[in-house]
Coordinates of C-alpha atoms and ligand atoms in Angstrom, one line a residue:
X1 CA 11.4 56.2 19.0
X2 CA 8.7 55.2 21.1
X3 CA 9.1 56.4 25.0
X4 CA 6.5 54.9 26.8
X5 CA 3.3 52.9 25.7
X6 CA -0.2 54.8 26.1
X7 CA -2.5 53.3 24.0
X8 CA -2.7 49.2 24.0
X9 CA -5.3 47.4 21.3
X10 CA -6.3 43.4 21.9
X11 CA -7.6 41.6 19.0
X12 CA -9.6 39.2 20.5
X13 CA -11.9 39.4 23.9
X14 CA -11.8 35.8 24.9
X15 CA -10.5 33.6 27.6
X16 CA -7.4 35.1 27.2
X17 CA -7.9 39.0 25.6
X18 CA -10.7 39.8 28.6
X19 CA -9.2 39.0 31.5
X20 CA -5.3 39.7 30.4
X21 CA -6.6 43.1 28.8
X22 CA -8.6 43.9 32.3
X23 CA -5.8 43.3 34.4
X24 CA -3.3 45.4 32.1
X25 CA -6.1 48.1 32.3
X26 CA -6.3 48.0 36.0
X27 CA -2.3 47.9 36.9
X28 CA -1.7 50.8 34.7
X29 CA -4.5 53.3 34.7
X30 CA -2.8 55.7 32.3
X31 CA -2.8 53.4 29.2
X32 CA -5.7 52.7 27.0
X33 CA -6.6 49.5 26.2
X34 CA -9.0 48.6 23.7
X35 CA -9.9 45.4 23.3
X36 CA -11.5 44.6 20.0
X37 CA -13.4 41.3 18.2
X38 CA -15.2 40.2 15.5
X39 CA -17.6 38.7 17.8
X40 CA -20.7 41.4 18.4
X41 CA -22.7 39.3 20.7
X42 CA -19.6 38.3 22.9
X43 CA -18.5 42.4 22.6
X44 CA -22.5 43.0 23.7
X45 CA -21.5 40.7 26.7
X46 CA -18.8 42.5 27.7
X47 CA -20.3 45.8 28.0
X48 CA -23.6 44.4 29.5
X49 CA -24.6 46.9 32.3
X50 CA -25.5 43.3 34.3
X51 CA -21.8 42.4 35.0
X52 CA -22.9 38.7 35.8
X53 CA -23.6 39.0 32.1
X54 CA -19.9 38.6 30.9
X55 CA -19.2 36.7 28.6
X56 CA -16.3 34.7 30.8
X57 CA -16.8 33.7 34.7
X58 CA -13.5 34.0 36.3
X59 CA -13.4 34.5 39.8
X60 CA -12.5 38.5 40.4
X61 CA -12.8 39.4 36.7
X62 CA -15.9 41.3 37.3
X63 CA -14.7 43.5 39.6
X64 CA -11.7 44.8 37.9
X65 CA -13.8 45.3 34.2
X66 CA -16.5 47.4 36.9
X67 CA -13.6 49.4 37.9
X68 CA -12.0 50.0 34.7
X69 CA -14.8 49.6 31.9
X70 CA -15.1 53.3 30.4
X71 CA -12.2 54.6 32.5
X72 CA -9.7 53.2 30.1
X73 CA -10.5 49.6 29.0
X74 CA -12.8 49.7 26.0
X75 CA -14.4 46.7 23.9
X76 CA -15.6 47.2 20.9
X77 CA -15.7 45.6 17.1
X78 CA -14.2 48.8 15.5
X79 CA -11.2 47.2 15.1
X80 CA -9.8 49.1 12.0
X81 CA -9.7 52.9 14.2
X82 CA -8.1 51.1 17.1
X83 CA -5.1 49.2 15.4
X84 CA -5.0 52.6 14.2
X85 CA -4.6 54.4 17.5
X86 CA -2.0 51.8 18.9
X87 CA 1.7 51.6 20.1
X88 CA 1.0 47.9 20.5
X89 CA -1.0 45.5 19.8
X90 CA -1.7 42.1 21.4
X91 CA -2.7 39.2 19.4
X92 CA -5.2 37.2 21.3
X93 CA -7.3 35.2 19.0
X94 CA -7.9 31.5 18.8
X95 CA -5.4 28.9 17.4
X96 CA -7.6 25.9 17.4
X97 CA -6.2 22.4 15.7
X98 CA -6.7 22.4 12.2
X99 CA -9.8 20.3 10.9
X100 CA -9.2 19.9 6.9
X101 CA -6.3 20.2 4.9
X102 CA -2.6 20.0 5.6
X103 CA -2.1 18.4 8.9
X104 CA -5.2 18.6 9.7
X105 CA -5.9 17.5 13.2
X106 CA -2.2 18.5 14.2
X107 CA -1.1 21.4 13.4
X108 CA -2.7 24.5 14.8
X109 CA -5.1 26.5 12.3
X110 CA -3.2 30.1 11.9
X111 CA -6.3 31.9 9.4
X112 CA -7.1 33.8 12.6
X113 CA -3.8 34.9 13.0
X114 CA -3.5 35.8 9.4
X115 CA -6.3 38.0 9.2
X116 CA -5.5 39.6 12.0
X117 CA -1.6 40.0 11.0
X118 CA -2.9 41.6 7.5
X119 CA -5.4 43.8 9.3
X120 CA -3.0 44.9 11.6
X121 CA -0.4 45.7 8.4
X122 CA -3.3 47.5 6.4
X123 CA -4.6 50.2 9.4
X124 CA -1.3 50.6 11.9
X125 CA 0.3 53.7 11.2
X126 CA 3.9 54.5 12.7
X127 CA 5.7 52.5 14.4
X128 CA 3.7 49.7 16.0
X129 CA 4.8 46.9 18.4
X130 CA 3.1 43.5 17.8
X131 CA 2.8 40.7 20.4
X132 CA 2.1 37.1 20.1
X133 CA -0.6 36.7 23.3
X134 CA -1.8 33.3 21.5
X135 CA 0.1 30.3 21.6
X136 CA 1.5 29.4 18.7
X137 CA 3.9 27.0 16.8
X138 CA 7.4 28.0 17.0
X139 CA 8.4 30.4 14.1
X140 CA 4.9 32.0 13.5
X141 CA 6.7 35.3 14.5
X142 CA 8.2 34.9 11.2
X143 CA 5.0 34.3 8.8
X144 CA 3.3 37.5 11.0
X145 CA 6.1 39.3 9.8
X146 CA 6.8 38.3 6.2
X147 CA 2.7 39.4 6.0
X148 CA 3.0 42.6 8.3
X149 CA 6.5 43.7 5.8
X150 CA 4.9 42.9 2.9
X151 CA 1.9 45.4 3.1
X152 CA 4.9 47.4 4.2
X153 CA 7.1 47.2 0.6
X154 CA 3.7 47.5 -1.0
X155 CA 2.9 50.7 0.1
X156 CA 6.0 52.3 1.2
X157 CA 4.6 54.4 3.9
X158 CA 6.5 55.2 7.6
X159 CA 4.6 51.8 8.9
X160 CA 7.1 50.0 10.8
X161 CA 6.6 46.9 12.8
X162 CA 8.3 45.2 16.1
X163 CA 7.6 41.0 16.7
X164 CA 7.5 40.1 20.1
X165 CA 6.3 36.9 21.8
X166 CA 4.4 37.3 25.0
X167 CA 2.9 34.0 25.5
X168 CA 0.2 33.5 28.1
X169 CA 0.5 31.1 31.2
X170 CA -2.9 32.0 33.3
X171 CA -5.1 28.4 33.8
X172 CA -8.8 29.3 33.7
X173 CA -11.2 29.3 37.0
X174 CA -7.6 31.8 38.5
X175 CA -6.7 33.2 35.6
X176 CA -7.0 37.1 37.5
X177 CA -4.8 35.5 40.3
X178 CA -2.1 34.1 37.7
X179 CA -2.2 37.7 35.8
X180 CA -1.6 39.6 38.7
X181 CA 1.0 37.2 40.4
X182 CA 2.7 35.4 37.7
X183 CA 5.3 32.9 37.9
X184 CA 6.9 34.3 35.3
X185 CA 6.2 36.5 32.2
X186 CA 8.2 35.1 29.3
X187 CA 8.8 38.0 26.3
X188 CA 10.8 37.3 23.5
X189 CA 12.3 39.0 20.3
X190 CA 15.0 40.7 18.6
X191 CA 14.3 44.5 19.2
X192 CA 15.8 45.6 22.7
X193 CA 13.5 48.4 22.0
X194 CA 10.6 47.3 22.1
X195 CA 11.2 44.7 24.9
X196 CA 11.8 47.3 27.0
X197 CA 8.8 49.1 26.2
X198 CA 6.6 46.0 27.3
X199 CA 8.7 45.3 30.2
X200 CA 7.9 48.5 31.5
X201 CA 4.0 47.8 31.5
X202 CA 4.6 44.7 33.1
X203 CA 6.9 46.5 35.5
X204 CA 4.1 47.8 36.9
X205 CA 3.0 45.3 38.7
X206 CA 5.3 41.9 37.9
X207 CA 8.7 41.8 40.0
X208 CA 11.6 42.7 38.0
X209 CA 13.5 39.1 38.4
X210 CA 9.9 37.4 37.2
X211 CA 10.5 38.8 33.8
X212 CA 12.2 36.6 31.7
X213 CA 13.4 37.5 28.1
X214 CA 15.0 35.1 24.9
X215 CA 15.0 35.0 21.5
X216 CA 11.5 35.0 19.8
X217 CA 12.2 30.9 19.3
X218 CA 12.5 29.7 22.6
X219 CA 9.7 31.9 23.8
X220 CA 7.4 30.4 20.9
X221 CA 8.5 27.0 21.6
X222 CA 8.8 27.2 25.6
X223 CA 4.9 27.9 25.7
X224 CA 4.1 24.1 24.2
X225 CA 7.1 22.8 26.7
X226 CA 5.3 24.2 29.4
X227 CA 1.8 22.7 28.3
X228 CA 3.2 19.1 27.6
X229 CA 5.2 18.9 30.7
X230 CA 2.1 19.6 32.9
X231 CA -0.4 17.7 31.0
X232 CA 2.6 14.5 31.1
X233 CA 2.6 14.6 34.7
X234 CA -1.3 14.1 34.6
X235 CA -1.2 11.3 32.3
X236 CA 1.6 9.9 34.8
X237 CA -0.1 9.9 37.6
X238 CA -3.4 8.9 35.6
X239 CA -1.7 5.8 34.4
X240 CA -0.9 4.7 38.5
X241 CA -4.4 6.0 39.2
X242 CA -5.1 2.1 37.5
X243 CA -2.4 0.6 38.4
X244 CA -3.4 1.2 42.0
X245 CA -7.1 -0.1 41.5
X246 CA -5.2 -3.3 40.2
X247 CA -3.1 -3.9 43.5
X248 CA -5.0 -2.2 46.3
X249 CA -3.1 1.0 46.6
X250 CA -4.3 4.4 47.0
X251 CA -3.3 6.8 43.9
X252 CA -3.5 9.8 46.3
X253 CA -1.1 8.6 48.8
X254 CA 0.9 7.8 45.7
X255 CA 1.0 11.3 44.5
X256 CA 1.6 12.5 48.0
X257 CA 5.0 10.6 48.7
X258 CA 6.6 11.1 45.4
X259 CA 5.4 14.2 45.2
X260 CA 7.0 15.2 48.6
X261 CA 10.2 14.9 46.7
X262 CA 11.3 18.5 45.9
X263 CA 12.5 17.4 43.0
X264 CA 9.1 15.6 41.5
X265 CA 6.7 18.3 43.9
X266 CA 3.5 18.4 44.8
X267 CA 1.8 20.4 41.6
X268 CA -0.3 18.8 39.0
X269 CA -0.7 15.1 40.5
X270 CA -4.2 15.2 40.8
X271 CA -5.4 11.9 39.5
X272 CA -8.7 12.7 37.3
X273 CA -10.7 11.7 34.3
X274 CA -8.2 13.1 32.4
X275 CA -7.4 16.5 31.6
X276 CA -9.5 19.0 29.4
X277 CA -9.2 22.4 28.6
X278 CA -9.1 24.2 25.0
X279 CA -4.6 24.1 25.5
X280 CA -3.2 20.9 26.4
X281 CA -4.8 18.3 24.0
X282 CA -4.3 21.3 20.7
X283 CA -0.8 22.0 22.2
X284 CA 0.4 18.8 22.7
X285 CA -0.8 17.4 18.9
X286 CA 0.7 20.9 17.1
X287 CA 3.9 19.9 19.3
X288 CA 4.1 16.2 17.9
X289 CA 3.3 18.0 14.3
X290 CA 6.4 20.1 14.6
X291 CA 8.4 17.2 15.9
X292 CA 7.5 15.0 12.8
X293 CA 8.1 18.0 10.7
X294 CA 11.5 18.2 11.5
X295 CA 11.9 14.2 11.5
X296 CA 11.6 14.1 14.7
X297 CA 9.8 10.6 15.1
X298 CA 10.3 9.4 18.4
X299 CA 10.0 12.8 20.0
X300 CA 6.9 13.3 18.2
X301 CA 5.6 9.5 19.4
X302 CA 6.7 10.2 23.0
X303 CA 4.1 13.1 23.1
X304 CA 1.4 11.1 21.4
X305 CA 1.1 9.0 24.0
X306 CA 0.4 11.6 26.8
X307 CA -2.7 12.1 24.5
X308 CA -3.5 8.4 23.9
X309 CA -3.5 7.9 28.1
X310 CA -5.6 10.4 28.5
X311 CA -7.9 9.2 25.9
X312 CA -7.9 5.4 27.7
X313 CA -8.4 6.8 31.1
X314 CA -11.7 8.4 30.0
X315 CA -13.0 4.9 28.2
X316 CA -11.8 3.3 31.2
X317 CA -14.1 5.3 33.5
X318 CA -16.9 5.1 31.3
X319 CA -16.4 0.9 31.2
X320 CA -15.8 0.8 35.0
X321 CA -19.6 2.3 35.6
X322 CA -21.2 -0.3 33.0
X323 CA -19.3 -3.0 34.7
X324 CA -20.5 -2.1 38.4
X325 CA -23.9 -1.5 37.4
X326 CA -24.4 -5.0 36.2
X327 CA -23.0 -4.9 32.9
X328 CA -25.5 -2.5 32.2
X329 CA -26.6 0.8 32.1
X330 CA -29.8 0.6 29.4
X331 CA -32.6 2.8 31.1
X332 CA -30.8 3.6 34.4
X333 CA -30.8 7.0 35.9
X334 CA -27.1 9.0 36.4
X335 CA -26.6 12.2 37.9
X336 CA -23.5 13.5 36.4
X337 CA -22.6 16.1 38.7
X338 CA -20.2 18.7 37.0
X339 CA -19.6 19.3 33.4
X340 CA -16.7 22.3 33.2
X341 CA -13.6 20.9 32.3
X342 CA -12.6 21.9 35.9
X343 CA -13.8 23.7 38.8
X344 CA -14.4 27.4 38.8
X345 CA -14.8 27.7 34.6
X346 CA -18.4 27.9 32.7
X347 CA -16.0 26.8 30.4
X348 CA -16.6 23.0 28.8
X349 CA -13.7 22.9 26.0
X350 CA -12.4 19.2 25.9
X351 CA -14.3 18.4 29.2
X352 CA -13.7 15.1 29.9
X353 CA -17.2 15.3 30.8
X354 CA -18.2 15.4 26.7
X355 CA -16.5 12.3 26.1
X356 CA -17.5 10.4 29.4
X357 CA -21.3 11.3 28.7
X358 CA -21.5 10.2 25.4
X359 CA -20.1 7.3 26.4
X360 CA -22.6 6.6 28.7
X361 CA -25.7 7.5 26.5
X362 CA -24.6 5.6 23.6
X363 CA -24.9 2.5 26.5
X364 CA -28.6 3.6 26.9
X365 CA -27.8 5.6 30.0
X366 CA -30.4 8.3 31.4
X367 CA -28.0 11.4 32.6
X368 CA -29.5 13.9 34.5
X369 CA -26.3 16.7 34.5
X370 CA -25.6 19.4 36.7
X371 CA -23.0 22.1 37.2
X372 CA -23.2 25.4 38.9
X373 CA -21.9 27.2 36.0
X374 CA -22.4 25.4 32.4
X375 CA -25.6 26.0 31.3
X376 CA -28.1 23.9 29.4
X377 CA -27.5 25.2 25.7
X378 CA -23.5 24.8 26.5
X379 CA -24.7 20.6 27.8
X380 CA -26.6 20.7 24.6
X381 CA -23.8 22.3 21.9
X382 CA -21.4 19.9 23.5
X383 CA -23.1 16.8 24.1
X384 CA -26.5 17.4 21.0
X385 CA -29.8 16.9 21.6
X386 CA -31.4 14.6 24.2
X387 CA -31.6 11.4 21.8
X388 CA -28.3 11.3 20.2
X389 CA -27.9 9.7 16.8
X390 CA -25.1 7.3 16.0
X391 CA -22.9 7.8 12.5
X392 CA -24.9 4.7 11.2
X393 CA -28.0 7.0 11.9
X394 CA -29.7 4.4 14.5
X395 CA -31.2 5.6 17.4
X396 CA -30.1 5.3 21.1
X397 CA -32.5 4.9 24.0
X398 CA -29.9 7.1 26.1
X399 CA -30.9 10.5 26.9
X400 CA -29.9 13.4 29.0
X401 CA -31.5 16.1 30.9
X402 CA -30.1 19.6 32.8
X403 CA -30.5 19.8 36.3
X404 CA -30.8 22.8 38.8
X405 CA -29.6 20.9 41.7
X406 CA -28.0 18.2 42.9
X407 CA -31.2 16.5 44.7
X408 CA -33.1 16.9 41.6
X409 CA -30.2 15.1 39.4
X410 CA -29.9 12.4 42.4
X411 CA -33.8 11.7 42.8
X412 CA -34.3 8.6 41.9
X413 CA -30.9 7.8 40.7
X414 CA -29.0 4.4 40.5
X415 CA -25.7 6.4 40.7
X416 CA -23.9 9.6 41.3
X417 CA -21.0 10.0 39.4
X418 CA -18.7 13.4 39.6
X419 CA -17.0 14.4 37.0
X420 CA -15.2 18.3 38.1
X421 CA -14.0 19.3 41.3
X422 CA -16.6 22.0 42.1
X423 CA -16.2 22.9 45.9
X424 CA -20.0 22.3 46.2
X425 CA -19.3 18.3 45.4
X426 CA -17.1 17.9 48.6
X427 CA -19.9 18.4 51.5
X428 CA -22.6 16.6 50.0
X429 CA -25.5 15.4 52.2
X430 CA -25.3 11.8 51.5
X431 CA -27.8 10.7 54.8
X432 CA -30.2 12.7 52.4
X433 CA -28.9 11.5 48.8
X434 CA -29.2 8.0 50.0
X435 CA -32.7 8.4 50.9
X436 CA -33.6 9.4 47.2
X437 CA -31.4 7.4 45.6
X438 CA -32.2 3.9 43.7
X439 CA -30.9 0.9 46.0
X440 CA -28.6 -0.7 45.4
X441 CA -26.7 3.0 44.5
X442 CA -23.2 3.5 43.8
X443 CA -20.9 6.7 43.8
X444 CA -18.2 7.1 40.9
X445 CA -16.0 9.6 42.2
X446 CA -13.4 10.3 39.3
X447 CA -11.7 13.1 41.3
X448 CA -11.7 11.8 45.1
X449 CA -13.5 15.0 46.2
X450 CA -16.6 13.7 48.0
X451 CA -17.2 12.3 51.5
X452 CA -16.5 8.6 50.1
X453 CA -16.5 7.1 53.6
X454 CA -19.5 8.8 54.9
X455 CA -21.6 7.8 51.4
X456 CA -20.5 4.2 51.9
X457 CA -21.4 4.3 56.0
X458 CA -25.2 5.2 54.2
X459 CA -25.3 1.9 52.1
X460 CA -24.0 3.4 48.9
X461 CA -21.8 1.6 46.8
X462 CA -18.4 3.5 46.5
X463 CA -15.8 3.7 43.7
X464 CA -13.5 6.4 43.8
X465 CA -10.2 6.3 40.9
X466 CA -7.2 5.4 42.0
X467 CA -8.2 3.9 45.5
X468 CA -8.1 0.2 45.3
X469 CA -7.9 0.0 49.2
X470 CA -11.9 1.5 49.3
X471 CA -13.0 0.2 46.1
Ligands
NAD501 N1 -8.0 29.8 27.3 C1 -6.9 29.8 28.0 O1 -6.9 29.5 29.2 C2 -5.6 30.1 27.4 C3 -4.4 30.4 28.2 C4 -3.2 30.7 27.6 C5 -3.1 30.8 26.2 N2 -4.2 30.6 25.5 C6 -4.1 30.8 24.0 O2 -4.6 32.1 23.7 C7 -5.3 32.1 22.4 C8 -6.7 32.6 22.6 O3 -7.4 31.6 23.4 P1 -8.8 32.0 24.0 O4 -9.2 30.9 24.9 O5 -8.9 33.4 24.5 O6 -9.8 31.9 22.7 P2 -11.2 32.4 22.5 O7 -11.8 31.6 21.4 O8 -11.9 32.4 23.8 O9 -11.1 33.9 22.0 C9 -10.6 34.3 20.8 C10 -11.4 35.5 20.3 O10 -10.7 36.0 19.1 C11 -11.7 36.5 18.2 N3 -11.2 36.6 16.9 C12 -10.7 35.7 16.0 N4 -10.3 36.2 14.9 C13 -10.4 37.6 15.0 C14 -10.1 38.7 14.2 N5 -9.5 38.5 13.0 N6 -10.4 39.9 14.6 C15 -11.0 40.1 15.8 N7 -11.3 39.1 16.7 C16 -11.0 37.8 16.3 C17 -12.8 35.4 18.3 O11 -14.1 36.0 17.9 C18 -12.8 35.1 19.8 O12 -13.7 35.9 20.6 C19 -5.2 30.7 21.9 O13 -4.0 30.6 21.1 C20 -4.9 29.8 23.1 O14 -4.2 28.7 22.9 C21 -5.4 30.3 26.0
UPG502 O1 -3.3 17.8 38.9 C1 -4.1 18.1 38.0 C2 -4.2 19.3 37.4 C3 -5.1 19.5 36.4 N1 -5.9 18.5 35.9 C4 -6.8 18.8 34.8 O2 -6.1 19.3 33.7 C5 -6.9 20.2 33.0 C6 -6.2 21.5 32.8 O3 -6.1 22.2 34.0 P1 -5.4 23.5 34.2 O4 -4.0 23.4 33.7 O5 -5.5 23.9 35.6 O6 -6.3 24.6 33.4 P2 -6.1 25.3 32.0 O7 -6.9 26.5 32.1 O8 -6.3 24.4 30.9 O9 -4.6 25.8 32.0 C7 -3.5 25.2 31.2 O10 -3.6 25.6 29.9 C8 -3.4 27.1 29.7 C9 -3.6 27.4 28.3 O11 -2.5 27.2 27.5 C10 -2.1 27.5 30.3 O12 -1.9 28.9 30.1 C11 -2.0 27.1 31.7 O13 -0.7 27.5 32.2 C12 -2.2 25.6 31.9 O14 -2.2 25.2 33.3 C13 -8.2 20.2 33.7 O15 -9.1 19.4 33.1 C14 -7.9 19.8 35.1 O16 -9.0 19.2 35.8 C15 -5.8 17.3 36.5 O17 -6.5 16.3 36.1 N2 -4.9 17.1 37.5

């Protein structure tokens, strides 16, 4: 039996692998972790001398892979030699929604998992611990094992193999912050053995009564809880967000009184354009696939529709701006200002921003985007080139363009509109912006960041969600 763990392998250096990996590496300098991919330009980025070159901003992340990088967290594409070398073996590849086939546009797509299930059964040797990191539907942990067992009977060698779940709770833009002070960390599974063995590397550094252990189930399953609950409340308070521009209230003071309630609290009642991120839309859908599965119906439509509000509230934004700018925007010049699905990310998965855009151009609109850390090819994977084409292949006047600055979007603009809550946004110069501004020029602020009152005391034409005292 195992004593202690010393070598760690990661397939999969993303959003979750790098930093999760890096943090593992620095709280317990007498492991190895290897963190391995299929991915040779993003592995290139991770070992790039130029550590502004990673492949992931997260604030802090930088300085833990200088400290650690060589010492004893490796990334590498030789994936074979180090699921070979490991006690364990985290799984942290992606589990986007499926796009063809069997519940396609539901159910989560597991062919990443697979392969990496069936390379991990071909190359372990010994006895080898293997942990969920992705999310996944409840009762993969038993497909990975029917696969890993199978290679097993087949070649009847001393492989033996240990399921745990492990799933991750970090929120990009503080995912180092989440790793290193977690809420909790949730591990499930049958073998007391091998829990142990990865309690003790979190022991390292995660307070006993944080660690939280169940059956492999309810750990699967209380991963997709977590992500529907958080993104509910969002669609919750999104829903008053119009309901308050209807009647004159204010959607932050709202949030503020209800949330004061211990029992409602303060978290996650940020009113918005909607929420974004590569989880909570992929979660929530592969949740309401499992609920119909089991026949489930009403459970599955109740989730649904904290998909469908979030869907409306980005339409409704993108209709608000038409209507205010005199029914139309054909021509007119928008600074977008952010397009990260939040603040402190490069990252631009589900942005609300993607949908809000499009929108916009497909009304003739001339954006002019900028964000401190998405960069132009990302604006241009995401959003296509600067004419866009419709399905019936006719060509829109609207157009975008990348920005380095917020003056340069602003110059000459008819409206500001912001779109993620980037510090930057909430001490804007507005004396100066409404100098180069188009008159008569508005501000849309989707997440009431910016100096509204101030803009408005310059002549500019205010509309900030869920205020229908200001508006
Ligand atoms: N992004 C987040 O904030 C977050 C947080 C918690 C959980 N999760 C979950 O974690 C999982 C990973 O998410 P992510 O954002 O890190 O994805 P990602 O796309 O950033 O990274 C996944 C990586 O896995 C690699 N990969 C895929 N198949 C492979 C294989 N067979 N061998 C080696 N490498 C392989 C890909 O090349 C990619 O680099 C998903 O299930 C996601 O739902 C994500
Ligand atoms: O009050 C709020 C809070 C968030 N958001 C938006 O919701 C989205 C998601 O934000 P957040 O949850 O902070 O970021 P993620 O990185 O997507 O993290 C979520 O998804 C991860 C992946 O599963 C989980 O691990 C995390 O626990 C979970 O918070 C973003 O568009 C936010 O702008 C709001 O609109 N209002």
């Amino acid at each position: 039996m195992l004593e202690k763990i010393n070598n760690i392998c990661c397939i999969g250096a993303g959003y979750v692998g790098g930093p999760t990996m890096a943090v593992i590496a620095d709280k317990c300098p007498e492991i190895q972790v290897n963190v391995v991919d299929i991915n040779q330009a993003r592995i290139n980025n991770w070992n790039d001398s130029d550590f502004s070159n990673l492949p992931i901003y997260e604030p802090g992340l930088a300085e833990i892979v200088k400290n650690c990088r060589g010492r004893n967290l490796h990334f590498s594409t030789v994936i074979e030699e180090n699921i070979a070398l490991a006690d364990m073996i985290f799984i942290s590849v992606n589990t986007p929604v499926k796009k063809k086939g069997i519940g396609a546009g539901q159910a989560s797509d597991l062919k990443w998992i697979e392969a990496s299930a069936r390379q991990i059964s071909k190359y372990a040797v010994g006895k080898t611990i293997v942990v969920e990191k992705s999310t996944l539907p409840v009762k993969t942990a038993q497909t990975i094992k029917n696969i890993l067992e199978a290679h097993v009977l087949n070649t009847s060698n001393d492989k033996k193999f240990s399921i745990l779940s492990n799933p991750e709770f970090l929120a990009e833009g503080t995912a180092i912050n989440d790793l290193e002070n977690p809420d909790r960390v949730l591990i499930g599974g049958e073998d007391q053995d091998a829990i142990n063995l990865l309690i003790d590397v979190y022991l390292n550094w995660v307070d006993k009564e944080k660690i939280l252990t169940t059956d492999l189930w309810s750990s699967e399953l209380s991963k997709l809880t977590a992500n529907a609950f958080l993104a509910q409340r969002i669609s919750s308070i999104n829903s008053i967000s119009a309901l308050c521009e209807s009647t004159g209230a204010d959607v932050n003071d709202v949030a503020l009184a209800i949330g004061m309630d211990k029992r409602i609290g303060l978290e996650f009642l940020r009113p918005g354009p909607g929420f974004g991120g590569s989880c909570f839309k992929k979660d929530i859908l592969n949740l309401v696939y499992i609920c119909n599965h089991y026949g489930l119906y009403q459970a599955a439509k109740y989730w649904q529709t904290v998909i469908n509000l979030n869907d409306w509230q980005q339409k409704r934004i993108s209709k608000i701006i038409v209507e205010k700018l005199f029914g139309t925007i054909s021509g007119k010049k928008i600074a977008v200002l952010g397009f990260a699905f939040k603040a402190n990310t490069n990252d631009t998965r589900e942005s609300p921003a993607i949908n809000i855009c499009r929108d916009l151009l497909e009304e003739g609109s001339n954006l002019h985007i900028y964000d401190p850390r998405v960069s132009q090819d990302q604006i241009k994977m995401d959003l296509g080139h600067s004419q866009i084409i419709d399905s019936q292949n006719l060509l829109f006047e609207g157009k975008w363009e990348f920005s380095k600055s917020v003056e340069l979007a602003a110059n000459g603009a008819d409206a500001i509109l912001v779109l993620t809550d980037w510090e930057e946004f909430k001490t804007l110069d507005w004396e100066k912006l409404s100098k180069i501004m188009r008159s008569p020029s508005w501000l849309f602020d989707t997440r009431s960041i910016s100096n509204a009152i101030e803009a408005k005391s310059f002549g500019i034409n205010i509309w900030r969600l869920g205020d229908g005292a200001l508006n």
